[in-house]
CSV table of C-alpha atoms and ligand atoms in Angstrom, one decimal:
chain,number,residue,atom,x,y,z
P,1,MET,CA,-3.4,25.1,-3.5
P,2,ARG,CA,-3.4,23.5,-6.8
P,3,VAL,CA,-2.7,19.8,-6.4
P,4,CYS,CA,-1.2,16.9,-9.2
P,5,VAL,CA,-1.5,13.6,-7.9
P,6,VAL,CA,0.5,11.3,-9.7
P,7,GLY,CA,-1.1,7.3,-10.7
P,8,SER,CA,-3.6,5.6,-12.1
P,9,GLY,CA,-4.9,4.0,-9.7
P,10,GLY,CA,-7.7,3.5,-6.6
P,11,ARG,CA,-5.2,5.0,-3.8
P,12,GLU,CA,-4.4,8.1,-6.9
P,13,HIS,CA,-8.7,8.3,-7.1
P,14,ALA,CA,-8.7,7.7,-3.6
P,15,LEU,CA,-5.6,10.5,-3.2
P,16,ALA,CA,-7.2,13.0,-5.7
P,17,HIS,CA,-10.9,12.5,-4.1
P,18,VAL,CA,-9.8,13.8,-0.4
P,19,LEU,CA,-7.7,16.4,-1.4
P,20,GLY,CA,-10.2,18.2,-4.2
P,21,HIS,CA,-12.3,18.5,-0.5
P,22,HIS,CA,-10.5,21.9,0.2
P,23,HIS,CA,-7.9,22.3,-3.1
P,24,ASP,CA,-8.4,22.0,-7.3
P,25,VAL,CA,-7.4,18.8,-7.7
P,26,VAL,CA,-5.1,17.5,-11.0
P,27,VAL,CA,-4.6,12.9,-11.8
P,28,ALA,CA,-1.3,12.9,-13.8
P,29,PRO,CA,-2.6,10.5,-15.9
P,30,GLY,CA,-5.0,9.1,-13.4
P,31,ASN,CA,-7.9,6.7,-14.9
P,32,PRO,CA,-10.9,7.7,-17.2
P,33,GLY,CA,-12.9,7.2,-14.6
P,34,ILE,CA,-11.1,9.6,-12.3
P,35,PRO,CA,-13.1,13.6,-12.3
P,36,GLY,CA,-9.2,15.6,-13.1
P,37,SER,CA,-7.3,13.3,-15.2
P,38,VAL,CA,-5.0,14.7,-17.7
P,39,ASP,CA,-2.5,12.6,-20.1
P,40,MET,CA,0.4,14.4,-19.4
P,41,PRO,CA,4.2,14.1,-17.9
P,42,PRO,CA,4.1,16.1,-14.4
P,43,SER,CA,6.9,17.9,-15.5
P,44,GLU,CA,5.0,20.0,-17.2
P,45,ILE,CA,1.8,20.4,-15.3
P,46,ASP,CA,0.9,23.6,-13.4
P,47,ALA,CA,0.8,23.1,-9.7
P,48,ASP,CA,1.5,24.4,-5.7
P,49,LEU,CA,2.3,20.6,-4.6
P,50,PHE,CA,2.7,16.7,-6.4
P,51,VAL,CA,1.4,13.8,-4.7
P,52,ILE,CA,3.3,10.2,-6.2
P,53,GLY,CA,1.0,7.6,-5.2
P,54,PRO,CA,3.3,4.6,-6.9
P,55,GLU,CA,6.6,3.4,-6.0
P,56,ALA,CA,7.9,2.3,-9.6
P,57,PRO,CA,8.2,6.6,-10.3
P,58,LEU,CA,9.6,6.9,-6.5
P,59,VAL,CA,12.4,4.4,-7.1
P,60,ASP,CA,13.1,5.4,-10.2
P,61,GLY,CA,13.8,9.6,-9.0
P,62,LEU,CA,11.0,11.5,-10.2
P,63,ALA,CA,10.7,13.4,-6.5
P,64,ASP,CA,13.7,14.4,-7.2
P,65,ARG,CA,14.0,15.9,-10.5
P,66,LEU,CA,10.4,17.1,-9.8
P,67,ARG,CA,12.8,18.6,-6.9
P,68,ALA,CA,15.2,19.6,-9.8
P,69,ALA,CA,12.9,22.2,-11.2
P,70,GLY,CA,11.9,23.6,-8.5
P,71,GLN,CA,8.8,22.0,-7.5
P,72,LEU,CA,7.2,20.6,-4.2
P,73,VAL,CA,7.1,17.3,-4.0
P,74,PHE,CA,5.3,14.7,-1.1
P,75,GLY,CA,7.8,11.6,-2.0
P,76,PRO,CA,10.7,10.7,-0.8
P,77,GLY,CA,14.4,11.1,-3.4
P,78,ALA,CA,15.3,7.3,-4.9
P,79,ASP,CA,17.8,6.9,-2.1
P,80,GLY,CA,14.8,7.1,0.6
P,81,ALA,CA,12.6,4.9,-2.1
P,82,ARG,CA,15.8,1.8,-1.5
P,83,LEU,CA,13.6,1.0,0.7
P,84,GLU,CA,10.7,-0.7,-1.2
P,85,GLY,CA,13.3,-1.0,-4.4
P,86,SER,CA,15.5,-3.4,-2.7
P,87,LYS,CA,14.0,-5.6,0.8
P,88,ALA,CA,18.0,-6.1,1.1
P,89,TRP,CA,19.0,-2.4,2.1
P,90,MET,CA,15.6,-2.7,3.7
P,91,LYS,CA,16.2,-5.0,6.2
P,92,GLU,CA,19.6,-3.7,6.7
P,93,VAL,CA,18.1,-0.2,7.7
P,94,LEU,CA,16.1,-1.8,10.1
P,95,VAL,CA,18.5,-4.3,11.5
P,96,GLU,CA,20.6,-0.5,11.8
P,97,ALA,CA,17.8,1.1,13.5
P,98,GLY,CA,16.8,-1.6,15.9
P,99,VAL,CA,13.8,-2.1,14.7
P,100,SER,CA,12.0,-5.5,16.3
P,101,THR,CA,11.4,-7.8,12.5
P,102,ALA,CA,11.7,-11.1,11.1
P,103,ALA,CA,15.4,-12.9,11.0
P,104,HIS,CA,16.1,-13.7,7.6
P,105,GLY,CA,19.7,-13.9,5.5
P,106,THR,CA,20.1,-11.6,2.3
P,107,PHE,CA,21.2,-14.5,-1.1
P,108,SER,CA,21.9,-14.1,-4.5
P,109,ASP,CA,23.8,-17.9,-4.7
P,110,GLU,CA,21.1,-21.0,-4.4
P,111,ALA,CA,23.1,-23.9,-3.0
P,112,ALA,CA,23.9,-20.4,0.2
P,113,ALA,CA,20.4,-19.9,-0.2
P,114,LEU,CA,18.9,-23.1,0.0
P,115,ALA,CA,21.3,-24.1,3.3
P,116,PHE,CA,19.6,-20.9,5.3
P,117,LEU,CA,15.9,-23.0,4.1
P,118,ASP,CA,17.2,-25.9,5.7
P,119,THR,CA,17.7,-23.2,8.9
P,120,MET,CA,14.4,-22.7,9.1
P,121,ASP,CA,11.4,-25.0,11.1
P,122,GLY,CA,7.8,-24.6,10.0
P,123,LEU,CA,6.8,-21.4,8.3
P,124,PHE,CA,9.3,-20.5,4.6
P,125,VAL,CA,9.2,-17.1,3.4
P,126,VAL,CA,11.3,-15.5,0.2
P,127,LYS,CA,11.3,-12.5,-1.2
P,128,THR,CA,12.3,-11.1,-4.5
P,129,ASP,CA,14.9,-8.3,-3.2
P,130,GLY,CA,13.2,-5.4,-5.6
P,131,LEU,CA,10.2,-5.0,-7.1
P,132,ALA,CA,7.1,-7.8,-8.4
P,133,ALA,CA,4.0,-5.8,-8.4
P,134,GLY,CA,3.4,-6.7,-5.1
P,135,LYS,CA,3.2,-10.0,-6.5
P,136,GLY,CA,7.2,-11.3,-5.4
P,137,VAL,CA,6.5,-13.1,-1.9
P,138,VAL,CA,5.8,-16.6,-1.3
P,139,VAL,CA,4.9,-17.7,2.0
P,140,THR,CA,4.6,-21.4,2.4
P,141,THR,CA,4.5,-24.5,5.1
P,142,ASP,CA,5.9,-26.1,2.1
P,143,ARG,CA,9.0,-27.2,1.1
P,144,ALA,CA,9.4,-28.3,-2.8
P,145,GLU,CA,7.3,-24.7,-2.7
P,146,ALA,CA,10.1,-22.4,-0.6
P,147,VAL,CA,13.3,-24.3,-3.2
P,148,ASP,CA,11.2,-24.2,-6.1
P,149,ALA,CA,10.8,-19.9,-5.8
P,150,VAL,CA,14.3,-19.8,-4.3
P,151,ARG,CA,15.3,-21.8,-8.0
P,152,SER,CA,12.7,-19.5,-10.0
P,153,TYR,CA,13.9,-16.0,-8.5
P,154,LEU,CA,17.5,-16.3,-8.6
P,155,SER,CA,17.3,-18.0,-12.3
P,156,GLY,CA,15.5,-14.1,-13.6
P,157,ASP,CA,12.4,-16.9,-14.2
P,158,ALA,CA,10.1,-15.4,-12.4
P,159,PHE,CA,10.9,-11.7,-12.2
P,160,GLY,CA,14.0,-11.1,-13.6
P,161,ASP,CA,16.1,-9.5,-12.6
P,162,ALA,CA,13.8,-8.4,-9.6
P,163,GLY,CA,14.4,-11.2,-7.8
P,164,ARG,CA,17.9,-12.2,-9.1
P,165,THR,CA,19.0,-11.7,-4.9
P,166,LEU,CA,16.2,-12.8,-2.6
P,167,VAL,CA,15.6,-11.8,0.6
P,168,ILE,CA,14.8,-15.8,3.2
P,169,GLU,CA,13.1,-14.9,6.1
P,170,GLU,CA,11.8,-15.9,9.4
P,171,GLY,CA,7.9,-17.1,9.3
P,172,LEU,CA,6.0,-15.2,11.8
P,173,THR,CA,2.4,-15.3,12.4
P,174,GLY,CA,-0.3,-13.1,13.5
P,175,PRO,CA,-2.4,-10.2,12.9
P,176,GLU,CA,-1.2,-7.6,10.4
P,177,LEU,CA,-1.8,-3.7,10.4
P,178,SER,CA,-0.6,-1.2,8.1
P,179,VAL,CA,0.2,2.1,9.7
P,180,LEU,CA,0.4,5.0,7.7
P,181,ALA,CA,3.3,7.9,8.6
P,182,ILE,CA,3.7,10.8,7.1
P,183,CYS,CA,7.6,12.3,7.4
P,184,ASP,CA,9.4,15.9,6.9
P,185,GLY,CA,12.7,14.3,7.0
P,186,HIS,CA,13.1,14.8,10.9
P,187,ASP,CA,10.2,13.4,12.0
P,188,ALA,CA,6.0,11.3,11.5
P,189,VAL,CA,2.6,11.6,12.0
P,190,ALA,CA,0.5,8.6,12.4
P,191,LEU,CA,-2.8,8.0,10.3
P,192,ALA,CA,-5.5,5.5,11.7
P,193,PRO,CA,-4.6,2.4,11.3
P,194,ALA,CA,-5.8,-0.1,8.5
P,195,GLN,CA,-6.0,-3.5,8.2
P,196,ASP,CA,-5.4,-5.2,4.6
P,197,PHE,CA,-6.9,-8.8,3.1
P,198,LYS,CA,-4.3,-9.9,0.8
P,199,ARG,CA,-4.7,-13.1,0.0
P,200,LEU,CA,-7.1,-13.4,-3.3
P,201,GLY,CA,-9.6,-15.5,-1.4
P,202,ASP,CA,-12.0,-16.0,1.3
P,203,GLY,CA,-10.4,-17.3,4.6
P,204,ASP,CA,-7.4,-15.8,3.8
P,205,ALA,CA,-6.6,-18.8,0.9
P,206,GLY,CA,-5.1,-18.3,-2.6
P,207,PRO,CA,-1.6,-16.2,-3.7
P,208,ASN,CA,-0.6,-13.0,-2.5
P,209,THR,CA,-2.4,-10.0,-3.8
P,210,GLY,CA,-1.7,-6.5,-3.7
P,211,GLY,CA,-4.7,-6.3,-1.1
P,212,MET,CA,-8.1,-7.6,-1.6
P,213,GLY,CA,-10.1,-5.5,1.2
P,214,ALA,CA,-9.2,-3.3,3.4
P,215,TYR,CA,-11.6,-1.5,6.9
P,216,SER,CA,-10.2,0.7,9.5
P,217,PRO,CA,-10.3,1.2,12.3
P,218,VAL,CA,-8.9,-1.2,14.1
P,219,PRO,CA,-9.6,-2.7,16.9
P,220,LEU,CA,-6.5,-4.0,18.1
P,221,ALA,CA,-4.6,-1.0,17.5
P,222,THR,CA,-5.1,1.0,20.1
P,223,SER,CA,-2.9,4.8,20.3
P,224,ALA,CA,-0.8,3.4,22.4
P,225,THR,CA,0.2,1.2,20.0
P,226,VAL,CA,1.0,3.2,17.1
P,227,ASN,CA,2.6,5.9,19.6
P,228,ASP,CA,5.0,2.7,20.7
P,229,LEU,CA,5.5,2.2,17.0
P,230,MET,CA,6.2,5.7,15.5
P,231,ASP,CA,9.2,5.5,19.2
P,232,THR,CA,10.7,2.0,18.3
P,233,ALA,CA,10.9,2.5,14.4
P,234,VAL,CA,9.5,5.0,12.2
P,235,ARG,CA,11.1,8.1,14.0
P,236,PRO,CA,14.8,5.8,14.4
P,237,THR,CA,14.1,4.7,11.2
P,238,LEU,CA,14.0,8.2,10.1
P,239,ALA,CA,17.3,8.7,12.2
P,240,ALA,CA,19.0,6.1,10.6
P,241,LEU,CA,17.8,7.4,6.7
P,242,ARG,CA,19.2,10.8,8.3
P,243,ALA,CA,22.6,9.6,9.4
P,244,ARG,CA,23.0,7.6,5.7
P,245,GLY,CA,22.3,11.9,4.3
P,246,ILE,CA,19.1,11.1,3.1
P,247,ASP,CA,15.6,13.5,4.1
P,248,TYR,CA,12.9,11.4,3.8
P,249,ARG,CA,9.7,13.4,3.0
P,250,GLY,CA,7.2,11.8,1.7
P,251,VAL,CA,4.8,8.0,3.7
P,252,LEU,CA,6.2,5.4,5.6
P,253,TYR,CA,4.6,2.3,4.9
P,254,CYS,CA,4.6,0.3,8.3
P,255,GLY,CA,3.6,-2.8,7.9
P,256,LEU,CA,3.8,-4.6,11.2
P,257,MET,CA,2.8,-8.3,12.3
P,258,TYR,CA,1.2,-9.3,15.7
P,259,THR,CA,2.8,-12.4,17.1
P,260,PRO,CA,2.5,-13.6,19.8
P,261,THR,CA,5.8,-12.2,21.7
P,262,GLY,CA,4.4,-8.3,20.7
P,263,PRO,CA,4.0,-6.3,16.8
P,264,ARG,CA,7.4,-6.8,14.6
P,265,VAL,CA,7.4,-4.8,11.2
P,266,LEU,CA,7.3,-6.6,8.5
P,267,GLU,CA,8.3,-4.6,5.7
P,268,TYR,CA,8.6,-0.7,4.9
P,269,ASN,CA,6.4,0.7,1.5
P,270,VAL,CA,6.9,4.1,0.6
P,271,ARG,CA,3.9,5.1,-0.9
P,272,PHE,CA,0.6,4.8,0.7
P,273,GLY,CA,-1.1,1.6,0.8
P,274,ASP,CA,-3.4,0.3,-1.8
P,275,PRO,CA,-6.4,-0.7,-1.0
P,276,GLU,CA,-5.5,0.8,2.9
P,277,THR,CA,-6.1,5.3,1.6
P,278,GLN,CA,-8.9,4.1,0.6
P,279,VAL,CA,-10.5,3.6,4.0
P,280,VAL,CA,-7.8,5.8,5.8
P,281,LEU,CA,-8.1,9.3,4.0
P,282,PRO,CA,-12.4,8.6,3.7
P,283,ARG,CA,-12.3,9.4,7.3
P,284,LEU,CA,-9.9,12.0,7.9
P,285,THR,CA,-11.7,15.1,9.0
P,286,SER,CA,-8.9,17.7,8.9
P,287,ASP,CA,-7.0,19.4,5.3
P,288,LEU,CA,-4.9,16.5,3.6
P,289,GLY,CA,-3.8,19.2,1.9
P,290,VAL,CA,-2.1,21.3,4.4
P,291,LEU,CA,-0.4,18.0,5.5
P,292,LEU,CA,1.5,16.7,3.0
P,293,ALA,CA,2.4,20.8,2.4
P,294,ALA,CA,3.9,20.9,5.4
P,295,ALA,CA,5.9,17.2,5.4
P,296,ALA,CA,7.1,18.4,2.2
P,297,THR,CA,8.2,21.5,2.7
P,298,GLY,CA,10.0,19.2,6.4
P,299,ASP,CA,8.5,21.3,8.7
P,300,LEU,CA,5.1,19.2,9.5
P,301,ALA,CA,5.1,20.7,13.8
P,302,GLY,CA,5.3,24.3,12.3
P,303,ARG,CA,3.0,24.1,9.8
P,304,ALA,CA,0.1,21.5,9.9
P,305,ASP,CA,-1.8,20.3,13.2
P,306,GLN,CA,-2.4,16.8,13.5
P,307,PRO,CA,-4.6,14.7,11.4
P,308,THR,CA,-8.0,14.2,13.2
P,309,PHE,CA,-10.3,11.0,11.5
P,310,ASP,CA,-14.1,10.9,11.9
P,311,ASP,CA,-15.4,8.5,14.7
P,312,GLY,CA,-16.6,6.3,12.5
P,313,ALA,CA,-15.5,3.4,10.5
P,314,ALA,CA,-14.6,2.5,6.4
P,315,VAL,CA,-15.2,-0.7,4.6
P,316,THR,CA,-13.4,-0.9,0.7
P,317,VAL,CA,-13.6,-4.5,-1.0
P,318,VAL,CA,-11.1,-4.5,-4.3
P,319,CYS,CA,-13.2,-5.9,-7.4
P,320,ALA,CA,-11.4,-7.1,-9.6
P,321,SER,CA,-10.9,-9.3,-13.3
P,322,GLU,CA,-11.2,-13.2,-13.9
P,323,ASN,CA,-7.7,-14.3,-13.3
P,324,TYR,CA,-6.3,-12.3,-10.7
P,325,PRO,CA,-3.2,-11.8,-10.0
P,326,THR,CA,-1.5,-14.4,-12.4
P,327,ALA,CA,-3.4,-13.1,-15.6
P,328,PRO,CA,-6.8,-10.6,-15.5
P,329,ARG,CA,-9.1,-10.8,-18.3
P,330,THR,CA,-9.2,-7.4,-19.4
P,331,GLY,CA,-11.4,-5.6,-21.9
P,332,ASP,CA,-15.5,-6.7,-20.4
P,333,PRO,CA,-17.1,-3.6,-20.2
P,334,ILE,CA,-18.2,-2.6,-16.2
P,335,GLN,CA,-21.8,-2.5,-15.4
P,336,GLY,CA,-23.4,-0.5,-12.2
P,337,LEU,CA,-21.0,2.0,-11.6
P,338,ALA,CA,-23.1,4.8,-11.4
P,339,ASP,CA,-25.8,2.9,-9.4
P,340,ALA,CA,-23.1,1.9,-6.8
P,341,SER,CA,-21.8,5.5,-6.8
P,342,ALA,CA,-25.4,7.2,-5.8
P,343,ILE,CA,-25.2,4.6,-2.0
P,344,ASP,CA,-25.2,6.8,0.4
P,345,GLY,CA,-21.8,6.2,2.5
P,346,VAL,CA,-20.3,4.6,-0.4
P,347,SER,CA,-17.4,5.6,-3.3
P,348,VAL,CA,-15.5,3.7,-5.5
P,349,PHE,CA,-12.8,4.6,-6.7
P,350,ALA,CA,-11.7,3.8,-10.1
P,351,ALA,CA,-7.8,1.3,-10.7
P,352,GLY,CA,-7.3,-0.5,-14.0
P,353,VAL,CA,-10.4,0.7,-15.6
P,354,GLY,CA,-10.3,2.4,-19.1
P,355,ASP,CA,-12.0,4.1,-21.8
P,356,ARG,CA,-14.0,2.0,-25.2
P,357,ASP,CA,-16.8,4.2,-26.9
P,358,GLY,CA,-17.3,6.0,-24.2
P,359,CYS,CA,-18.5,3.4,-22.1
P,360,LEU,CA,-16.3,2.4,-18.7
P,361,VAL,CA,-13.8,-1.1,-19.3
P,362,THR,CA,-12.2,-3.0,-17.3
P,363,THR,CA,-8.0,-2.8,-18.4
P,364,GLY,CA,-6.7,-4.7,-15.4
P,365,GLY,CA,-6.9,-6.8,-11.9
P,366,ARG,CA,-7.2,-4.7,-9.6
P,367,VAL,CA,-10.7,-2.4,-11.6
P,368,LEU,CA,-12.6,-1.0,-8.7
P,369,THR,CA,-12.4,0.2,-5.4
P,370,VAL,CA,-15.6,0.2,-3.4
P,371,THR,CA,-15.6,2.0,-0.1
P,372,GLY,CA,-18.5,2.1,2.5
P,373,GLN,CA,-18.4,4.5,5.4
P,374,GLY,CA,-20.6,4.5,8.7
P,375,PRO,CA,-20.7,4.7,12.4
P,376,THR,CA,-19.3,0.9,12.4
P,377,VAL,CA,-18.1,-1.3,10.9
P,378,SER,CA,-21.1,-3.6,10.4
P,379,GLU,CA,-23.1,-0.6,8.5
P,380,ALA,CA,-19.6,0.6,6.9
P,381,ARG,CA,-19.5,-3.2,5.7
P,382,ARG,CA,-22.5,-3.5,4.8
P,383,ARG,CA,-23.2,-0.5,2.5
P,384,ALA,CA,-19.5,-1.2,0.5
P,385,TYR,CA,-20.7,-4.8,0.2
P,386,GLU,CA,-24.6,-3.2,-1.3
P,387,ALA,CA,-22.9,-0.8,-3.5
P,388,VAL,CA,-20.7,-4.3,-4.7
P,389,SER,CA,-24.0,-6.3,-5.4
P,390,VAL,CA,-24.7,-3.6,-8.2
P,391,ILE,CA,-21.7,-3.5,-10.0
P,392,SER,CA,-20.9,-6.1,-12.8
P,393,TRP,CA,-18.9,-7.4,-15.4
P,394,PRO,CA,-18.0,-11.1,-16.7
P,395,GLY,CA,-15.9,-13.0,-14.4
P,396,MET,CA,-15.8,-9.9,-11.5
P,397,GLN,CA,-14.4,-11.5,-8.2
P,398,TYR,CA,-14.2,-10.6,-4.9
P,399,ARG,CA,-13.8,-11.9,-1.2
P,400,THR,CA,-17.1,-11.6,0.4
P,401,ASP,CA,-15.3,-11.6,4.0
P,402,ILE,CA,-14.0,-8.1,4.0
P,403,ALA,CA,-14.7,-7.1,7.6
P,404,ALA,CA,-16.6,-9.2,8.7
P,405,ASP,CA,-14.3,-10.2,11.5
P,406,PRO,CA,-12.9,-6.9,12.9
P,407,THR,CA,-11.4,-8.3,15.3
P,408,ARG,CA,-8.8,-11.0,14.0
T,1,LIG,P1,5.4,-8.3,2.3
T,1,LIG,O1,5.7,-7.5,0.5
T,1,LIG,O2,6.8,-8.3,2.2
T,1,LIG,O3,4.9,-7.4,3.1
T,1,LIG,O4,5.2,-9.3,2.4
T,1,LIG,C1,3.6,-9.5,1.6
T,1,LIG,C2,2.8,-10.3,2.7
T,1,LIG,O5,3.6,-11.4,3.5
T,1,LIG,C3,2.7,-9.8,4.4
T,1,LIG,O6,1.8,-9.1,4.1
T,1,LIG,C4,2.6,-10.9,5.0
T,1,LIG,O7,1.1,-11.4,4.6
T,1,LIG,C5,3.3,-12.0,4.4
T,1,LIG,N1,5.0,-12.0,4.4
T,1,LIG,C6,6.0,-10.7,4.9
T,1,LIG,N2,6.7,-11.6,5.3
T,1,LIG,C7,6.2,-12.1,6.3
T,1,LIG,C8,6.5,-13.2,7.3
T,1,LIG,N3,8.6,-13.0,8.0
T,1,LIG,N4,6.2,-14.1,8.1
T,1,LIG,C9,5.2,-14.6,7.3
T,1,LIG,N5,4.3,-13.7,6.3
T,1,LIG,C10,4.8,-12.7,5.9
T,2,LIG,N1,-2.0,-3.1,0.2
T,2,LIG,C1,-0.5,-3.8,0.8
T,2,LIG,C2,0.6,-3.1,-0.4
T,2,LIG,O1,-0.1,-1.3,-1.0
T,2,LIG,O2,1.4,-2.8,-0.4
């Protein structure tokens, strides 16, 4: 099969790498660090299957346009992608499907939003309704910071139209878990769970980011927990979507929090997680292309076996630019990438990477994700950090505690 992966980040590099075990792969547009990258619009590419990576083209209807042109596509249409495009709508669907989630209110009016904040105790959570590149969420115990977020979101100053409606949520606490469910419109299968590290700094200090590292498997996530999630959240959500006429074929990414009163769904995304994909997919031992094509066809049960994973572990560490996530510095030459990739059990996935005179340079905030694999989390972690230690550019930053405590 010839597969076209749409996107240009570390997640798409990992998708292409793993699909490439069994299939021919092109990545559109990809980047100079991803083999098989072609700078052409997907509509001009000849492929048997299209796999759309990022949320923005999904929300924008790329899957619909490709399907209308007769292509087989893994990724929801604009109707289903609204789960990520509007947090207010996602919460509506969660409530309708009876999924356990944080209590919330949706607001476009400042006075009503501030009054709702006063009903919360302790931890304030303010989110933009629309897409904000993973940066539109403030979680704080400081009421003044929450009030500032409400004002800057609603005024449009912080995130333009994406923030003119916002969601305020009950603050939950506990370890988080990401489960990627492959959906065919009616049913779904779960991939191996992963845990992401969202905050910028060691010890979960600093601002929320798109994710600074991840590991898989997660001891906390037993198969019973995952089966329960599929029965109590994913399948009811697919049914709620179907009741609205939405045929959801793609990834439903469930972001969970293990609260003292049990797991609750924090959010859905409509795509593979980044950097979770960089630890989940390298552990897959079955054919990813067959699985995604079966889901895209609407017939997981008839066309693909259950996905299988190795018994080992994978740990990924994100290498980011100076000043990520606020104003990443770019244009610096990247050293040591070939040496890092040559380490046994290591794969380096390129994200914010460009080419200048034949030399790879930084072009974004998250530049590389460095995955180590091994028989245990600690060995996978050792390999990932060994590889990170040979990579450098001015101002490169990374967390040193990814998967240091795999029971957290
Ligand atoms: P989201 O984009 O909704 O996943 O939020 C990004 C991150 O903010 C999550 O991964 C959590 O770390 C944190 N977060 C979101 N919602 C809540 C909540 N209700 N309580 C506590 N933390 C939250
Ligand atoms: N790692 C979080 C996300 O992909 O949204």
